[in-house]
Amino acid sequence: MCPQCSNTHTYATKRRNTSVQDNIISPDKLAGAFAVIKRDPDDIEETAFVDSEEASSNQQEVANALSEILAEKLPGAEIETMVHIETEEAGTSQVVLFPCHLCKAVFNKKKILQKHINSHQDFKPAVPLQKASPNSKKRKFNVAFHTVYPTKTRRATVARRRVILDMDSSPTAAQAIVLAASRPDIDLMAINCVAGRVSVLNACENALRVLKACGRDDVQVCRGAEKSLLGLCGRDENLPGLSWSRKIEGHVQAEHSVSSLIRSVNENPGEISLICMGPLTNLALALRLDPLVANHLKELYIVGGNVEAQGDISACAEQNFMFDPEAAHIVLQEIRNAHILPYEISQRHCMPFANCVSWLNNGTEISSFLFDCFTSEELSLQAKTGMVSPEVFAVSMMIDSTIVLEKDQVFATVELKGDYTRGQMVVDKRGFLNKPANVFIVKNMDLGKTQALFGSVFSMIEESESLTLTPITLAGPGKDHVPILLKEIKINVV
């Protein structure tokens, strides 16, 4: 009971986390409120303290003493319903007692105090105790013993890179499709076709033929821009090789290439690598419809442009940039850090024709298809100069970045108004235009790694059951045209 208001309170002291000695309440502070026990702790029984005669006269002092104790704010201290009483005689042990807040009984054990508090009729616990129902039964656990079998070893999963090819059509573009479609670490999401060397319809049909030869009918083929931004169309005639007249199997997607590119890039931000091997009309239209495409692309590789004013379709322009200079200007203006493989650099990296012979005549269906993509005149020219495949170089750079041995980060744009230089890529190497760098110009490549990547394609494809070797006509300078089989080719060009 409180000596002031006669109400029931819980007298508590703050106990430090250090030692019991710091939390002892001496009899001087209690001022005779309770009788001091002068016996050993083992002899203490469950009994109540008897108020001393001086307790009634010193109630105010006791209340003040307890108020001072409770007012001490010690960091980390815990409050419990206990009173520490120190014996007067030196040498005797200290006693820890637990008083009841409903009556004046004091106990030496906390469990006994709890039983005593529960025995009071007017005691109501904060959380009512729940008694078990007499009809309730103990839960029975059904333990089943299973035989443990050794787990099967799983192959390590390879992180697949998501790739979209944007292209027109050519024999070397077919080689790039074969390389990308046969790699297990590449997820070829789609082939977006565009008008260029041929019409967009012929480009779609040729892409379906290549995918059929690779056994990749799951890759989507989308139809893109039929004309350049200024209305230039591709030629109606298809490529002259025998492979381009094969039967078409599959279908072109109903979704346009531009909308397909925007949707795929926005659904997979920072994950898609785009390789442009033809005119840049599709990408320019996508950037104008949704400028966020430039930020959501992981990387961009462009086959086209020139750095030494050497052209293959005009005096100063490369074919892909010359077909749609406005589209190339938009792409270089909007996208940063694109890798460009110029025309002159790709011409300096020719794969030996002897290696091409082993690839195109190894007895597989895909090698037969790639061989039929070329005409005899094209093979005769490659026998002299070697095979130049810039599209294969672009896919190889995407697969292995170490193939690029040297590159320059410069500012580049496209000439649009020149009478003789329209479509030429302008490279500001010395900083005369005072504009920040926006592209990487590839200057040197590891030709050996590129040949190893492309040659590994034919070792991964199963051999076809039957293959008919096609006789072709090859000749060096000053020699007669002799029909021979490709398997027996041995040419020394002077």
Tab-separated table of C-alpha atoms in Angstrom:
chain	number	residue	atom	x	y	z
A	1	MET	CA	0.000	0.000	0.000
A	2	CYS	CA	1.186	3.497	-0.741
A	3	PRO	CA	1.840	5.416	2.515
A	4	GLN	CA	0.486	8.614	0.926
A	5	CYS	CA	-2.681	7.717	-0.977
A	6	SER	CA	-3.421	4.209	0.366
A	7	ASN	CA	-3.519	2.874	-3.222
A	8	THR	CA	-1.804	-0.187	-4.573
A	9	HIS	CA	1.452	0.616	-6.414
A	10	THR	CA	4.354	-1.423	-7.683
A	11	TYR	CA	7.518	-0.303	-6.013
A	12	ALA	CA	10.331	-0.823	-8.409
A	13	THR	CA	13.971	-0.082	-8.513
A	14	LYS	CA	16.187	0.346	-11.530
A	15	ARG	CA	18.730	-2.371	-11.800
A	16	ARG	CA	21.957	-1.799	-13.641
A	17	ASN	CA	23.416	-4.365	-16.007
A	18	THR	CA	26.731	-4.323	-14.193
A	19	SER	CA	26.456	-5.934	-10.751
A	20	VAL	CA	24.042	-6.401	-7.891
A	21	GLN	CA	26.200	-4.311	-5.578
A	22	ASP	CA	25.341	-1.113	-7.503
A	23	ASN	CA	21.599	-1.667	-7.096
A	24	ILE	CA	21.434	-2.334	-3.340
A	25	ILE	CA	18.996	-0.219	-1.343
A	26	SER	CA	20.510	0.348	2.072
A	27	PRO	CA	18.423	0.357	5.278
A	28	ASP	CA	19.317	4.027	5.733
A	29	LYS	CA	17.282	4.928	2.643
A	30	LEU	CA	14.343	2.786	3.684
A	31	ALA	CA	14.412	4.549	7.073
A	32	GLY	CA	12.804	1.765	9.024
A	33	ALA	CA	9.997	1.008	6.600
A	34	PHE	CA	10.727	-2.692	6.884
A	35	ALA	CA	12.446	-4.688	9.548
A	36	VAL	CA	16.003	-5.618	8.672
A	37	ILE	CA	16.639	-9.324	8.401
A	38	LYS	CA	19.783	-10.478	10.179
A	39	ARG	CA	19.903	-14.105	9.228
A	40	ASP	CA	21.317	-16.155	6.415
A	41	PRO	CA	19.457	-16.350	3.075
A	42	ASP	CA	19.042	-20.113	3.374
A	43	ASP	CA	16.921	-19.711	6.506
A	44	ILE	CA	14.474	-17.276	4.911
A	45	GLU	CA	10.985	-18.692	4.592
A	46	GLU	CA	7.815	-17.540	2.936
A	47	THR	CA	6.768	-15.004	5.525
A	48	ALA	CA	5.681	-11.410	5.587
A	49	PHE	CA	7.554	-8.523	7.061
A	50	VAL	CA	6.060	-6.928	10.099
A	51	ASP	CA	5.898	-3.198	10.036
A	52	SER	CA	8.149	-1.643	12.596
A	53	GLU	CA	6.866	0.848	15.094
A	54	GLU	CA	8.762	3.648	13.448
A	55	ALA	CA	7.256	2.947	10.021
A	56	SER	CA	4.078	4.919	10.693
A	57	SER	CA	6.023	8.015	11.729
A	58	ASN	CA	8.468	7.860	8.843
A	59	GLN	CA	6.041	7.208	5.959
A	60	GLN	CA	6.839	10.529	4.333
A	61	GLU	CA	10.570	9.840	4.438
A	62	VAL	CA	10.072	6.380	2.950
A	63	ALA	CA	7.992	7.794	0.090
A	64	ASN	CA	10.589	10.456	-0.633
A	65	ALA	CA	13.404	7.896	-0.570
A	66	LEU	CA	11.597	5.595	-2.999
A	67	SER	CA	10.761	8.525	-5.271
A	68	GLU	CA	14.443	9.455	-5.483
A	69	ILE	CA	15.354	5.893	-6.361
A	70	LEU	CA	12.703	5.640	-9.080
A	71	ALA	CA	13.661	9.057	-10.500
A	72	GLU	CA	17.201	7.940	-11.312
A	73	LYS	CA	17.378	7.445	-15.087
A	74	LEU	CA	20.185	5.048	-15.811
A	75	PRO	CA	20.897	4.044	-19.449
A	76	GLY	CA	20.160	0.406	-20.114
A	77	ALA	CA	18.611	-0.189	-16.702
A	78	GLU	CA	15.736	-2.624	-16.257
A	79	ILE	CA	12.839	-2.188	-13.831
A	80	GLU	CA	11.703	-5.149	-11.769
A	81	THR	CA	9.529	-5.575	-8.691
A	82	MET	CA	12.282	-6.370	-6.233
A	83	VAL	CA	13.926	-4.835	-3.188
A	84	HIS	CA	17.535	-5.449	-2.192
A	85	ILE	CA	18.170	-5.345	1.563
A	86	GLU	CA	21.629	-5.209	2.974
A	87	THR	CA	22.327	-6.736	6.373
A	88	GLU	CA	23.788	-4.578	9.080
A	89	GLU	CA	26.350	-7.054	10.301
A	90	ALA	CA	29.562	-7.157	8.370
A	91	GLY	CA	30.472	-10.424	6.786
A	92	THR	CA	26.928	-11.681	6.263
A	93	SER	CA	25.648	-12.311	2.745
A	94	GLN	CA	23.222	-10.089	0.854
A	95	VAL	CA	19.583	-11.037	0.434
A	96	VAL	CA	17.366	-10.391	-2.603
A	97	LEU	CA	13.657	-10.340	-1.763
A	98	PHE	CA	10.552	-9.958	-3.914
A	99	PRO	CA	7.639	-8.047	-2.303
A	100	CYS	CA	4.003	-8.478	-3.306
A	101	HIS	CA	2.379	-5.315	-4.648
A	102	LEU	CA	-1.081	-6.386	-3.424
A	103	CYS	CA	-0.137	-7.037	0.172
A	104	LYS	CA	2.914	-6.725	2.414
A	105	ALA	CA	4.234	-10.232	1.922
A	106	VAL	CA	7.853	-10.623	0.751
A	107	PHE	CA	9.376	-13.742	-0.798
A	108	ASN	CA	12.874	-14.884	-1.622
A	109	LYS	CA	11.959	-16.512	-4.932
A	110	LYS	CA	10.221	-15.009	-7.900
A	111	LYS	CA	8.244	-18.156	-8.735
A	112	ILE	CA	6.777	-18.281	-5.226
A	113	LEU	CA	5.818	-14.609	-5.529
A	114	GLN	CA	3.990	-15.324	-8.786
A	115	LYS	CA	1.985	-18.137	-7.187
A	116	HIS	CA	1.126	-15.844	-4.303
A	117	ILE	CA	-0.081	-13.082	-6.633
A	118	ASN	CA	-2.263	-15.548	-8.550
A	119	SER	CA	-3.894	-16.621	-5.274
A	120	HIS	CA	-5.389	-13.148	-4.715
A	121	GLN	CA	-9.060	-13.053	-5.613
A	122	ASP	CA	-8.940	-9.497	-6.956
A	123	PHE	CA	-5.960	-10.200	-9.237
A	124	LYS	CA	-6.724	-10.072	-12.947
A	125	PRO	CA	-3.855	-10.827	-15.320
A	126	ALA	CA	-3.366	-8.603	-18.355
A	127	VAL	CA	-3.694	-11.604	-20.689
A	128	PRO	CA	-6.235	-14.196	-19.533
A	129	LEU	CA	-4.900	-17.691	-19.296
A	130	GLN	CA	-6.278	-20.141	-21.858
A	131	LYS	CA	-7.152	-23.560	-20.579
A	132	ALA	CA	-7.019	-26.555	-22.834
A	133	SER	CA	-10.344	-28.055	-23.800
A	134	PRO	CA	-11.031	-31.465	-22.220
A	135	ASN	CA	-11.924	-32.808	-25.663
A	136	SER	CA	-8.701	-31.596	-27.234
A	137	LYS	CA	-6.105	-34.178	-28.115
A	138	LYS	CA	-2.437	-33.900	-28.652
A	139	ARG	CA	-1.427	-33.406	-32.232
A	140	LYS	CA	0.009	-36.453	-33.836
A	141	PHE	CA	2.765	-35.989	-36.354
A	142	ASN	CA	2.934	-38.381	-39.253
A	143	VAL	CA	6.607	-38.891	-39.961
A	144	ALA	CA	7.360	-40.519	-43.289
A	145	PHE	CA	10.777	-41.898	-44.005
A	146	HIS	CA	11.880	-41.391	-47.597
A	147	THR	CA	14.773	-42.945	-49.386
A	148	VAL	CA	17.329	-40.326	-50.356
A	149	TYR	CA	18.673	-40.784	-53.847
A	150	PRO	CA	21.774	-38.995	-55.136
A	151	THR	CA	20.870	-35.843	-57.045
A	152	LYS	CA	21.697	-35.600	-60.711
A	153	THR	CA	24.520	-33.326	-61.674
A	154	ARG	CA	23.348	-30.268	-63.567
A	155	ARG	CA	25.247	-28.467	-66.222
A	156	ALA	CA	26.353	-24.970	-65.440
A	157	THR	CA	23.907	-22.511	-66.957
A	158	VAL	CA	25.446	-20.010	-69.341
A	159	ALA	CA	24.206	-16.436	-69.251
A	160	ARG	CA	22.661	-15.883	-72.675
A	161	ARG	CA	22.967	-12.489	-74.308
A	162	ARG	CA	19.842	-11.145	-75.947
A	163	VAL	CA	20.540	-10.036	-79.501
A	164	ILE	CA	18.481	-8.457	-82.297
A	165	LEU	CA	19.816	-8.308	-85.855
A	166	ASP	CA	18.730	-5.444	-88.129
A	167	MET	CA	19.755	-6.141	-91.714
A	168	ASP	CA	18.908	-6.266	-95.390
A	169	SER	CA	20.335	-9.327	-97.171
A	170	SER	CA	23.668	-10.552	-98.530
A	171	PRO	CA	25.777	-13.743	-98.493
A	172	THR	CA	27.941	-12.373	-95.681
A	173	ALA	CA	24.815	-11.362	-93.725
A	174	ALA	CA	23.701	-15.001	-93.985
A	175	GLN	CA	27.005	-16.027	-92.396
A	176	ALA	CA	26.341	-13.618	-89.517
A	177	ILE	CA	22.874	-15.131	-88.975
A	178	VAL	CA	24.387	-18.614	-88.871
A	179	LEU	CA	27.000	-17.515	-86.326
A	180	ALA	CA	24.446	-15.837	-84.034
A	181	ALA	CA	21.819	-18.588	-84.358
A	182	SER	CA	24.219	-21.453	-83.613
A	183	ARG	CA	25.792	-20.003	-80.468
A	184	PRO	CA	24.343	-21.456	-77.208
A	185	ASP	CA	25.253	-18.276	-75.316
A	186	ILE	CA	23.173	-16.022	-77.611
A	187	ASP	CA	19.411	-15.581	-77.406
A	188	LEU	CA	18.558	-14.440	-80.923
A	189	MET	CA	15.260	-12.672	-80.288
A	190	ALA	CA	14.412	-11.368	-83.766
A	191	ILE	CA	15.695	-10.453	-87.213
A	192	ASN	CA	14.395	-7.063	-88.330
A	193	CYS	CA	14.585	-6.651	-92.084
A	194	VAL	CA	14.991	-3.374	-93.970
A	195	ALA	CA	15.215	-2.354	-97.608
A	196	GLY	CA	18.756	-2.002	-98.916
A	197	ARG	CA	20.558	-4.210	-101.409
A	198	VAL	CA	17.194	-5.892	-102.041
A	199	SER	CA	13.596	-5.046	-101.219
A	200	VAL	CA	12.344	-5.600	-97.697
A	201	LEU	CA	10.149	-8.484	-98.887
A	202	ASN	CA	13.130	-10.305	-100.404
A	203	ALA	CA	15.134	-9.606	-97.252
A	204	CYS	CA	12.434	-11.262	-95.111
A	205	GLU	CA	12.240	-14.298	-97.382
A	206	ASN	CA	16.020	-14.706	-97.415
A	207	ALA	CA	16.144	-14.507	-93.609
A	208	LEU	CA	13.546	-17.288	-93.401
A	209	ARG	CA	15.643	-19.420	-95.759
A	210	VAL	CA	18.758	-18.992	-93.618
A	211	LEU	CA	16.889	-19.802	-90.396
A	212	LYS	CA	15.433	-22.910	-92.013
A	213	ALA	CA	18.916	-24.100	-92.960
A	214	CYS	CA	20.055	-23.479	-89.361
A	215	GLY	CA	17.054	-25.266	-87.888
A	216	ARG	CA	15.993	-22.125	-86.007
A	217	ASP	CA	12.364	-21.686	-86.973
A	218	ASP	CA	11.708	-20.203	-83.515
A	219	VAL	CA	13.430	-16.898	-84.349
A	220	GLN	CA	11.012	-14.146	-85.345
A	221	VAL	CA	11.402	-12.331	-88.657
A	222	CYS	CA	9.818	-8.866	-88.790
A	223	ARG	CA	9.238	-6.685	-91.810
A	224	GLY	CA	10.653	-3.177	-91.515
A	225	ALA	CA	10.931	-0.018	-93.574
A	226	GLU	CA	10.304	-0.485	-97.297
A	227	LYS	CA	11.921	2.835	-98.253
A	228	SER	CA	14.500	5.231	-96.905
A	229	LEU	CA	13.409	8.387	-95.098
A	230	LEU	CA	13.495	10.242	-98.440
A	231	GLY	CA	11.738	7.467	-100.367
A	232	LEU	CA	14.583	5.434	-101.915
A	233	CYS	CA	13.568	1.791	-102.505
A	234	GLY	CA	15.660	-1.346	-102.678
A	235	ARG	CA	15.989	-3.222	-105.936
A	236	ASP	CA	13.257	-5.687	-106.814
A	237	GLU	CA	15.590	-8.435	-108.006
A	238	ASN	CA	16.725	-10.924	-105.417
A	239	LEU	CA	20.313	-12.039	-104.892
A	240	PRO	CA	21.693	-14.282	-107.681
A	241	GLY	CA	22.875	-17.247	-105.567
A	242	LEU	CA	21.134	-20.622	-105.728
A	243	SER	CA	20.264	-20.560	-102.030
A	244	TRP	CA	18.042	-17.513	-102.492
A	245	SER	CA	15.700	-19.472	-104.751
A	246	ARG	CA	14.974	-22.238	-102.245
A	247	LYS	CA	11.470	-22.901	-100.989
A	248	ILE	CA	10.331	-20.603	-98.213
A	249	GLU	CA	9.118	-22.136	-94.957
A	250	GLY	CA	7.836	-20.078	-92.073
A	251	HIS	CA	6.091	-16.736	-91.936
A	252	VAL	CA	6.850	-13.102	-91.284
A	253	GLN	CA	5.489	-11.583	-88.078
A	254	ALA	CA	2.534	-9.230	-88.344
A	255	GLU	CA	4.218	-6.723	-86.032
A	256	HIS	CA	6.363	-4.118	-87.753
A	257	SER	CA	10.100	-4.130	-87.092
A	258	VAL	CA	10.047	-0.626	-85.599
A	259	SER	CA	7.296	-1.386	-83.077
A	260	SER	CA	8.879	-4.769	-82.315
A	261	LEU	CA	12.218	-3.089	-81.596
A	262	ILE	CA	10.637	-0.466	-79.323
A	263	ARG	CA	8.649	-3.071	-77.407
A	264	SER	CA	11.552	-5.495	-76.951
A	265	VAL	CA	14.002	-2.825	-75.796
A	266	ASN	CA	11.572	-1.228	-73.335
A	267	GLU	CA	10.549	-4.600	-71.896
A	268	ASN	CA	14.208	-5.565	-71.386
A	269	PRO	CA	16.057	-2.332	-70.548
A	270	GLY	CA	19.819	-2.658	-70.568
A	271	GLU	CA	19.765	-6.268	-71.816
A	272	ILE	CA	19.508	-6.192	-75.627
A	273	SER	CA	22.458	-5.871	-77.985
A	274	LEU	CA	21.483	-4.493	-81.395
A	275	ILE	CA	23.629	-5.217	-84.455
A	276	CYS	CA	22.771	-3.137	-87.540
A	277	MET	CA	24.139	-4.661	-90.767
A	278	GLY	CA	22.156	-2.633	-93.288
A	279	PRO	CA	20.676	0.845	-93.640
A	280	LEU	CA	19.709	2.430	-90.317
A	281	THR	CA	16.132	3.333	-91.289
A	282	ASN	CA	14.410	1.075	-88.730
A	283	LEU	CA	16.519	2.329	-85.833
A	284	ALA	CA	16.091	5.981	-86.839
A	285	LEU	CA	12.304	5.602	-86.945
A	286	ALA	CA	12.339	3.881	-83.540
A	287	LEU	CA	14.383	6.733	-82.046
A	288	ARG	CA	11.965	9.305	-83.407
A	289	LEU	CA	8.927	7.421	-82.073
A	290	ASP	CA	10.471	6.651	-78.664
A	291	PRO	CA	13.714	8.451	-77.706
A	292	LEU	CA	14.083	6.183	-74.634
A	293	VAL	CA	15.269	3.396	-76.939
A	294	ALA	CA	18.704	5.041	-76.945
A	295	ASN	CA	18.935	4.723	-73.146
A	296	HIS	CA	17.486	1.213	-72.888
A	297	LEU	CA	19.825	-0.420	-75.403
A	298	LYS	CA	22.709	-2.320	-73.859
A	299	GLU	CA	25.061	-1.842	-76.816
A	300	LEU	CA	24.938	-1.020	-80.507
A	301	TYR	CA	27.176	-2.297	-83.304
A	302	ILE	CA	26.975	-0.680	-86.754
A	303	VAL	CA	28.400	-2.064	-89.976
A	304	GLY	CA	28.865	0.880	-92.316
A	305	GLY	CA	30.417	4.265	-92.835
A	306	ASN	CA	33.962	5.102	-93.848
A	307	VAL	CA	36.889	6.929	-92.286
A	308	GLU	CA	39.195	7.479	-95.273
A	309	ALA	CA	36.684	8.769	-97.845
A	310	GLN	CA	36.727	5.432	-99.704
A	311	GLY	CA	33.353	4.241	-100.941
A	312	ASP	CA	31.955	1.041	-102.401
A	313	ILE	CA	28.832	2.486	-104.048
A	314	SER	CA	29.971	6.045	-104.730
A	315	ALA	CA	33.233	7.956	-104.754
A	316	CYS	CA	33.113	8.828	-101.041
A	317	ALA	CA	30.272	6.870	-99.392
A	318	GLU	CA	29.663	3.368	-98.096
A	319	GLN	CA	26.535	1.512	-99.195
A	320	ASN	CA	24.616	1.278	-95.887
A	321	PHE	CA	25.087	4.969	-95.071
A	322	MET	CA	24.569	6.089	-98.665
A	323	PHE	CA	21.188	4.331	-98.973
A	324	ASP	CA	19.723	6.436	-96.115
A	325	PRO	CA	22.100	9.209	-94.956
A	326	GLU	CA	19.366	10.953	-92.943
A	327	ALA	CA	18.753	7.806	-90.897
A	328	ALA	CA	22.480	7.405	-90.204
A	329	HIS	CA	22.645	11.073	-89.161
A	330	ILE	CA	19.778	10.586	-86.677
A	331	VAL	CA	21.326	7.455	-85.151
A	332	LEU	CA	24.743	9.061	-84.629
A	333	GLN	CA	23.046	12.118	-83.169
A	334	GLU	CA	20.874	10.261	-80.641
A	335	ILE	CA	22.931	7.244	-79.514
A	336	ARG	CA	26.197	7.423	-77.611
A	337	ASN	CA	29.107	4.946	-77.509
A	338	ALA	CA	28.086	2.881	-80.533
A	339	HIS	CA	30.790	0.701	-82.116
A	340	ILE	CA	31.194	1.356	-85.849
A	341	LEU	CA	33.053	-0.991	-88.184
A	342	PRO	CA	33.992	1.176	-91.209
A	343	TYR	CA	34.307	-0.065	-94.754
A	344	GLU	CA	38.088	0.405	-95.039
A	345	ILE	CA	38.842	-1.467	-91.801
A	346	SER	CA	36.773	-4.495	-92.788
A	347	GLN	CA	38.489	-4.638	-96.188
A	348	ARG	CA	41.877	-4.914	-94.483
A	349	HIS	CA	40.797	-7.952	-92.456
A	350	CYS	CA	40.298	-10.680	-95.023
A	351	MET	CA	39.948	-14.297	-93.948
A	352	PRO	CA	42.149	-16.656	-96.000
A	353	PHE	CA	40.225	-18.407	-98.730
A	354	ALA	CA	41.753	-21.769	-97.769
A	355	ASN	CA	39.914	-21.591	-94.444
A	356	CYS	CA	36.702	-20.655	-96.220
A	357	VAL	CA	37.045	-23.739	-98.434
A	358	SER	CA	37.213	-26.006	-95.388
A	359	TRP	CA	34.147	-24.337	-93.884
A	360	LEU	CA	32.013	-24.314	-97.033
A	361	ASN	CA	32.783	-27.925	-97.942
A	362	ASN	CA	32.732	-29.867	-94.676
A	363	GLY	CA	29.700	-31.993	-95.535
A	364	THR	CA	27.000	-30.192	-93.532
A	365	GLU	CA	23.719	-28.768	-94.713
A	366	ILE	CA	24.503	-25.281	-93.505
A	367	SER	CA	27.860	-25.234	-95.298
A	368	SER	CA	26.086	-26.282	-98.488
A	369	PHE	CA	23.598	-23.437	-98.056
A	370	LEU	CA	26.324	-20.844	-97.464
A	371	PHE	CA	28.251	-22.123	-100.462
A	372	ASP	CA	25.198	-21.727	-102.715
A	373	CYS	CA	24.793	-18.125	-101.542
A	374	PHE	CA	27.767	-17.109	-103.709
A	375	THR	CA	28.078	-17.123	-107.441
A	376	SER	CA	31.109	-18.522	-109.221
A	377	GLU	CA	32.304	-14.983	-110.008
A	378	GLU	CA	32.168	-14.019	-106.338
A	379	LEU	CA	34.096	-17.137	-105.329
A	380	SER	CA	36.717	-16.420	-107.987
A	381	LEU	CA	37.198	-12.930	-106.593
A	382	GLN	CA	37.477	-14.230	-103.036
A	383	ALA	CA	40.083	-16.745	-104.152
A	384	LYS	CA	42.276	-13.791	-105.096
A	385	THR	CA	41.597	-11.376	-102.262
A	386	GLY	CA	40.224	-13.548	-99.457
A	387	MET	CA	36.784	-13.504	-97.879
A	388	VAL	CA	35.635	-10.213	-96.377
A	389	SER	CA	32.667	-10.571	-94.024
A	390	PRO	CA	32.080	-7.392	-91.979
A	391	GLU	CA	28.799	-8.782	-90.617
A	392	VAL	CA	30.643	-11.769	-89.131
A	393	PHE	CA	33.174	-9.355	-87.618
A	394	ALA	CA	30.359	-7.377	-85.954
A	395	VAL	CA	28.772	-10.470	-84.375
A	396	SER	CA	32.206	-11.691	-83.272
A	397	MET	CA	32.944	-8.357	-81.574
A	398	MET	CA	29.680	-8.634	-79.683
A	399	ILE	CA	30.497	-12.188	-78.545
A	400	ASP	CA	34.099	-11.448	-77.542
A	401	SER	CA	35.027	-7.819	-76.925
A	402	THR	CA	38.742	-8.703	-76.876
A	403	ILE	CA	38.609	-9.159	-80.654
A	404	VAL	CA	38.777	-5.366	-80.942
A	405	LEU	CA	42.470	-4.604	-80.567
A	406	GLU	CA	42.321	-0.873	-81.224
A	407	LYS	CA	39.549	1.712	-81.371
A	408	ASP	CA	39.180	5.494	-81.217
A	409	GLN	CA	36.492	7.382	-79.334
A	410	VAL	CA	35.663	10.394	-81.492
A	411	PHE	CA	32.779	12.523	-82.683
A	412	ALA	CA	31.239	11.376	-85.957
A	413	THR	CA	28.359	12.537	-88.117
A	414	VAL	CA	27.143	12.114	-91.709
A	415	GLU	CA	27.370	14.575	-94.584
A	416	LEU	CA	23.928	15.337	-96.046
A	417	LYS	CA	24.390	18.267	-98.474
A	418	GLY	CA	27.548	17.588	-100.453
A	419	ASP	CA	27.217	17.042	-104.188
A	420	TYR	CA	30.017	14.469	-104.149
A	421	THR	CA	30.243	13.560	-100.460
A	422	ARG	CA	26.609	12.894	-99.520
A	423	GLY	CA	26.474	9.841	-97.245
A	424	GLN	CA	30.120	10.092	-96.188
A	425	MET	CA	30.844	9.692	-92.485
A	426	VAL	CA	32.666	12.709	-91.088
A	427	VAL	CA	35.081	11.809	-88.274
A	428	ASP	CA	36.422	14.687	-86.171
A	429	LYS	CA	39.731	13.192	-85.034
A	430	ARG	CA	41.385	16.496	-84.099
A	431	GLY	CA	38.416	18.151	-82.390
A	432	PHE	CA	37.776	20.970	-84.863
A	433	LEU	CA	34.000	20.747	-84.339
A	434	ASN	CA	34.413	21.049	-80.551
A	435	LYS	CA	31.779	18.385	-79.827
A	436	PRO	CA	31.945	15.464	-77.368
A	437	ALA	CA	32.801	11.995	-78.640
A	438	ASN	CA	29.782	9.861	-79.476
A	439	VAL	CA	31.106	6.685	-81.173
A	440	PHE	CA	33.916	4.150	-81.073
A	441	ILE	CA	35.624	3.644	-84.434
A	442	VAL	CA	37.151	0.163	-84.720
A	443	LYS	CA	40.677	0.349	-86.163
A	444	ASN	CA	42.141	-3.119	-85.668
A	445	MET	CA	40.761	-6.601	-84.921
A	446	ASP	CA	42.072	-10.025	-83.968
A	447	LEU	CA	41.482	-11.991	-87.150
A	448	GLY	CA	42.535	-15.298	-85.578
A	449	LYS	CA	39.827	-15.174	-82.896
A	450	THR	CA	37.216	-14.253	-85.496
A	451	GLN	CA	38.148	-17.243	-87.650
A	452	ALA	CA	38.036	-19.523	-84.606
A	453	LEU	CA	34.530	-18.325	-83.677
A	454	PHE	CA	33.169	-18.689	-87.188
A	455	GLY	CA	34.901	-22.027	-87.764
A	456	SER	CA	33.433	-23.471	-84.557
A	457	VAL	CA	29.948	-23.090	-86.051
A	458	PHE	CA	30.449	-25.963	-88.459
A	459	SER	CA	31.748	-28.304	-85.774
A	460	MET	CA	28.571	-27.766	-83.710
A	461	ILE	CA	26.141	-28.568	-86.536
A	462	GLU	CA	25.367	-32.191	-87.319
A	463	GLU	CA	26.325	-33.463	-90.729
A	464	SER	CA	23.555	-33.946	-93.228
A	465	GLU	CA	22.855	-37.437	-94.547
A	466	SER	CA	23.405	-36.626	-98.190
A	467	LEU	CA	25.200	-33.735	-99.833
A	468	THR	CA	25.933	-33.186	-103.495
A	469	LEU	CA	29.063	-31.217	-104.230
A	470	THR	CA	28.471	-28.473	-106.767
A	471	PRO	CA	31.077	-28.070	-109.514
A	472	ILE	CA	32.233	-24.483	-109.946
A	473	THR	CA	34.628	-22.696	-112.232
A	474	LEU	CA	37.638	-20.917	-110.761
A	475	ALA	CA	40.665	-19.500	-112.470
A	476	GLY	CA	43.682	-17.430	-111.631
A	477	PRO	CA	45.178	-14.737	-113.820
A	478	GLY	CA	46.399	-16.086	-117.132
A	479	LYS	CA	44.749	-19.493	-116.631
A	480	ASP	CA	41.864	-21.182	-118.376
A	481	HIS	CA	38.541	-21.706	-116.637
A	482	VAL	CA	38.522	-25.313	-115.417
A	483	PRO	CA	35.442	-26.805	-113.705
A	484	ILE	CA	36.489	-28.516	-110.463
A	485	LEU	CA	34.887	-29.619	-107.242
A	486	LEU	CA	35.165	-27.285	-104.288
A	487	LYS	CA	36.561	-30.128	-102.194
A	488	GLU	CA	39.625	-30.324	-104.428
A	489	ILE	CA	40.356	-26.607	-104.650
A	490	LYS	CA	44.030	-25.706	-104.574
A	491	ILE	CA	44.592	-22.227	-105.927
A	492	ASN	CA	47.751	-20.175	-105.972
A	493	VAL	CA	46.991	-16.667	-107.100
A	494	VAL	CA	49.951	-14.651	-108.342
